[in-house]
Amino acid sequence: MLKSINHIGIAVKNLDESIETFRKIFAFENIHREIVVEQKVEIASFKVGEILIELTSPINENSPISKFLEKKGEGIHHIAFETDDVNKELERLSDEGVQLINKSATDGAHNMKIAFLHPKSTNGVLIEICQKK
Ligand code: ZN
C-alpha cells in the first residue's frame, strides 16, 4: 500500500542557487545535502510540514537528471510515495500491468530503499516508491 507522499523531487541545474531561491520562499533553517552515487545526483532537501522538497541536480552527464534537464528543463521531476515494502509493492504493481523502471529496490537518499515506475504507465508522471530502511 502507498501510504503518503514522502517527497517531491525537483530537477535543478545549480544546487547552491536553487537552495537560495527556495530559502526565500520557505524560510527553512535546516537543509540536508547528500550525494546519491547510485542515482548520480546530489540532493538538498528541506521539510514543509511532513513532506520533503528534494532539490536534485546531476553529478555527471550520465545522470538521469542530466537527460531530464536537457529534454524538459528545470521543474518537478517526480513524486515519491512511501510504502512499508518496496519490493512487495513492485510485485503488486507489476501484476497490475504497471511498467517499472526498477524491478527491485535500489538505494536512495535519506537511507531509503526506492524504485521508480515508468512514466509511460502513469500518464507522464514519474512516480517513486520508497521505504525507510
Ligand atoms: Zn526521490
Short mmCIF file of C-alpha atoms and ligand atoms in Angstrom, two decimals:
data_model
loop_
_atom_site.label_atom_id
_atom_site.label_comp_id
_atom_site.label_asym_id
_atom_site.label_seq_id
_atom_site.Cartn_x
_atom_site.Cartn_y
_atom_site.Cartn_z
CA MET A 1 0.00 0.00 0.00
CA LEU A 2 1.22 3.50 -0.81
CA LYS A 3 0.62 5.42 2.42
CA SER A 4 1.60 9.03 1.93
CA ILE A 5 3.68 11.45 -0.08
CA ASN A 6 7.23 11.33 1.23
CA HIS A 7 8.85 13.91 -1.02
CA ILE A 8 8.63 15.88 -4.23
CA GLY A 9 11.74 15.86 -6.41
CA ILE A 10 12.60 18.99 -8.33
CA ALA A 11 15.27 18.91 -11.04
CA VAL A 12 17.65 21.87 -10.86
CA LYS A 13 20.82 22.82 -12.70
CA ASN A 14 22.63 24.60 -9.88
CA LEU A 15 22.01 23.28 -6.40
CA ASP A 16 23.52 26.23 -4.48
CA GLU A 17 21.48 28.79 -6.42
CA SER A 18 18.30 26.75 -6.03
CA ILE A 19 18.79 26.41 -2.28
CA GLU A 20 18.89 30.20 -2.02
CA THR A 21 15.84 30.59 -4.25
CA PHE A 22 13.80 28.14 -2.18
CA ARG A 23 15.09 29.54 1.10
CA LYS A 24 13.44 32.84 0.19
CA ILE A 25 10.11 31.08 -0.35
CA PHE A 26 10.05 28.64 2.59
CA ALA A 27 12.48 30.28 5.04
CA PHE A 28 13.78 26.88 6.16
CA GLU A 29 16.70 26.74 8.57
CA ASN A 30 17.84 23.16 8.11
CA ILE A 31 18.83 21.69 4.82
CA HIS A 32 20.14 18.19 4.25
CA ARG A 33 22.68 17.71 1.46
CA GLU A 34 23.74 14.35 0.15
CA ILE A 35 25.35 12.78 -2.90
CA VAL A 36 23.50 9.65 -4.01
CA VAL A 37 26.05 7.77 -6.09
CA GLU A 38 23.53 5.11 -7.11
CA GLN A 39 21.32 7.79 -8.75
CA LYS A 40 24.23 10.01 -9.90
CA VAL A 41 22.71 13.04 -8.19
CA GLU A 42 23.33 15.49 -5.40
CA ILE A 43 20.27 16.43 -3.43
CA ALA A 44 19.38 19.19 -1.00
CA SER A 45 16.17 18.67 0.93
CA PHE A 46 14.10 20.56 3.43
CA LYS A 47 10.79 19.84 5.15
CA VAL A 48 7.48 21.52 4.52
CA GLY A 49 5.10 20.01 7.08
CA GLU A 50 5.53 16.25 6.78
CA ILE A 51 6.77 16.37 3.20
CA LEU A 52 10.30 16.85 1.96
CA ILE A 53 11.11 19.00 -1.00
CA GLU A 54 14.12 17.49 -2.66
CA LEU A 55 16.18 19.69 -4.98
CA THR A 56 18.08 17.35 -7.25
CA SER A 57 21.00 18.10 -9.55
CA PRO A 58 23.13 15.76 -11.66
CA ILE A 59 26.71 14.91 -10.63
CA ASN A 60 27.67 13.92 -14.17
CA GLU A 61 26.37 13.75 -17.74
CA ASN A 62 25.19 10.15 -17.36
CA SER A 63 22.79 11.09 -14.60
CA PRO A 64 19.09 10.59 -15.42
CA ILE A 65 18.66 14.18 -14.18
CA SER A 66 21.05 15.43 -16.90
CA LYS A 67 18.83 13.83 -19.52
CA PHE A 68 15.70 15.23 -17.90
CA LEU A 69 17.15 18.77 -17.78
CA GLU A 70 18.18 18.53 -21.45
CA LYS A 71 14.76 17.34 -22.57
CA LYS A 72 12.40 19.23 -20.30
CA GLY A 73 14.41 21.83 -18.39
CA GLU A 74 14.11 22.50 -14.68
CA GLY A 75 10.93 21.66 -12.80
CA ILE A 76 9.06 18.94 -10.96
CA HIS A 77 10.83 15.67 -11.65
CA HIS A 78 8.98 13.09 -9.54
CA ILE A 79 6.62 12.47 -6.66
CA ALA A 80 7.64 9.88 -4.09
CA PHE A 81 5.11 7.81 -2.15
CA GLU A 82 6.01 5.89 0.97
CA THR A 83 5.32 2.23 1.48
CA ASP A 84 6.37 -0.37 4.06
CA ASP A 85 7.77 -2.77 1.48
CA VAL A 86 9.05 -1.53 -1.89
CA ASN A 87 9.66 -4.96 -3.38
CA LYS A 88 6.24 -6.25 -2.40
CA GLU A 89 4.66 -3.12 -3.89
CA LEU A 90 6.65 -3.55 -7.13
CA GLU A 91 5.31 -7.07 -7.42
CA ARG A 92 1.73 -5.87 -6.93
CA LEU A 93 2.16 -3.03 -9.45
CA SER A 94 3.77 -5.34 -11.99
CA ASP A 95 0.80 -7.71 -11.61
CA GLU A 96 -1.45 -4.72 -12.30
CA GLY A 97 0.41 -4.17 -15.57
CA VAL A 98 2.31 -1.07 -14.47
CA GLN A 99 5.64 -0.73 -16.27
CA LEU A 100 8.59 -0.49 -13.88
CA ILE A 101 11.94 1.27 -14.28
CA ASN A 102 13.42 -0.64 -11.33
CA LYS A 103 12.45 -4.29 -11.00
CA SER A 104 13.65 -4.26 -7.40
CA ALA A 105 14.51 -1.68 -4.74
CA THR A 106 17.70 0.35 -5.06
CA ASP A 107 19.43 2.86 -2.74
CA GLY A 108 18.09 6.40 -2.47
CA ALA A 109 18.81 9.47 -0.34
CA HIS A 110 17.95 9.56 3.39
CA ASN A 111 18.89 5.90 3.74
CA MET A 112 15.75 4.85 1.87
CA LYS A 113 15.06 1.96 -0.45
CA ILE A 114 13.49 3.30 -3.63
CA ALA A 115 12.18 2.31 -7.07
CA PHE A 116 10.69 4.21 -9.99
CA LEU A 117 7.64 3.39 -12.08
CA HIS A 118 7.80 4.13 -15.79
CA PRO A 119 6.04 7.40 -16.71
CA LYS A 120 4.64 5.65 -19.81
CA SER A 121 2.40 3.74 -17.41
CA THR A 122 1.47 6.71 -15.24
CA ASN A 123 0.24 9.45 -17.55
CA GLY A 124 3.68 11.02 -17.76
CA VAL A 125 4.17 11.40 -14.00
CA LEU A 126 7.40 9.90 -12.73
CA ILE A 127 6.41 8.09 -9.53
CA GLU A 128 8.92 6.86 -6.99
CA ILE A 129 8.02 4.47 -4.25
CA CYS A 130 10.20 4.50 -1.15
CA GLN A 131 10.67 2.72 2.13
CA LYS A 132 12.58 3.63 5.26
CA LYS A 133 15.31 1.07 5.91
ZN ZN B 1 13.02 10.91 -4.86
#
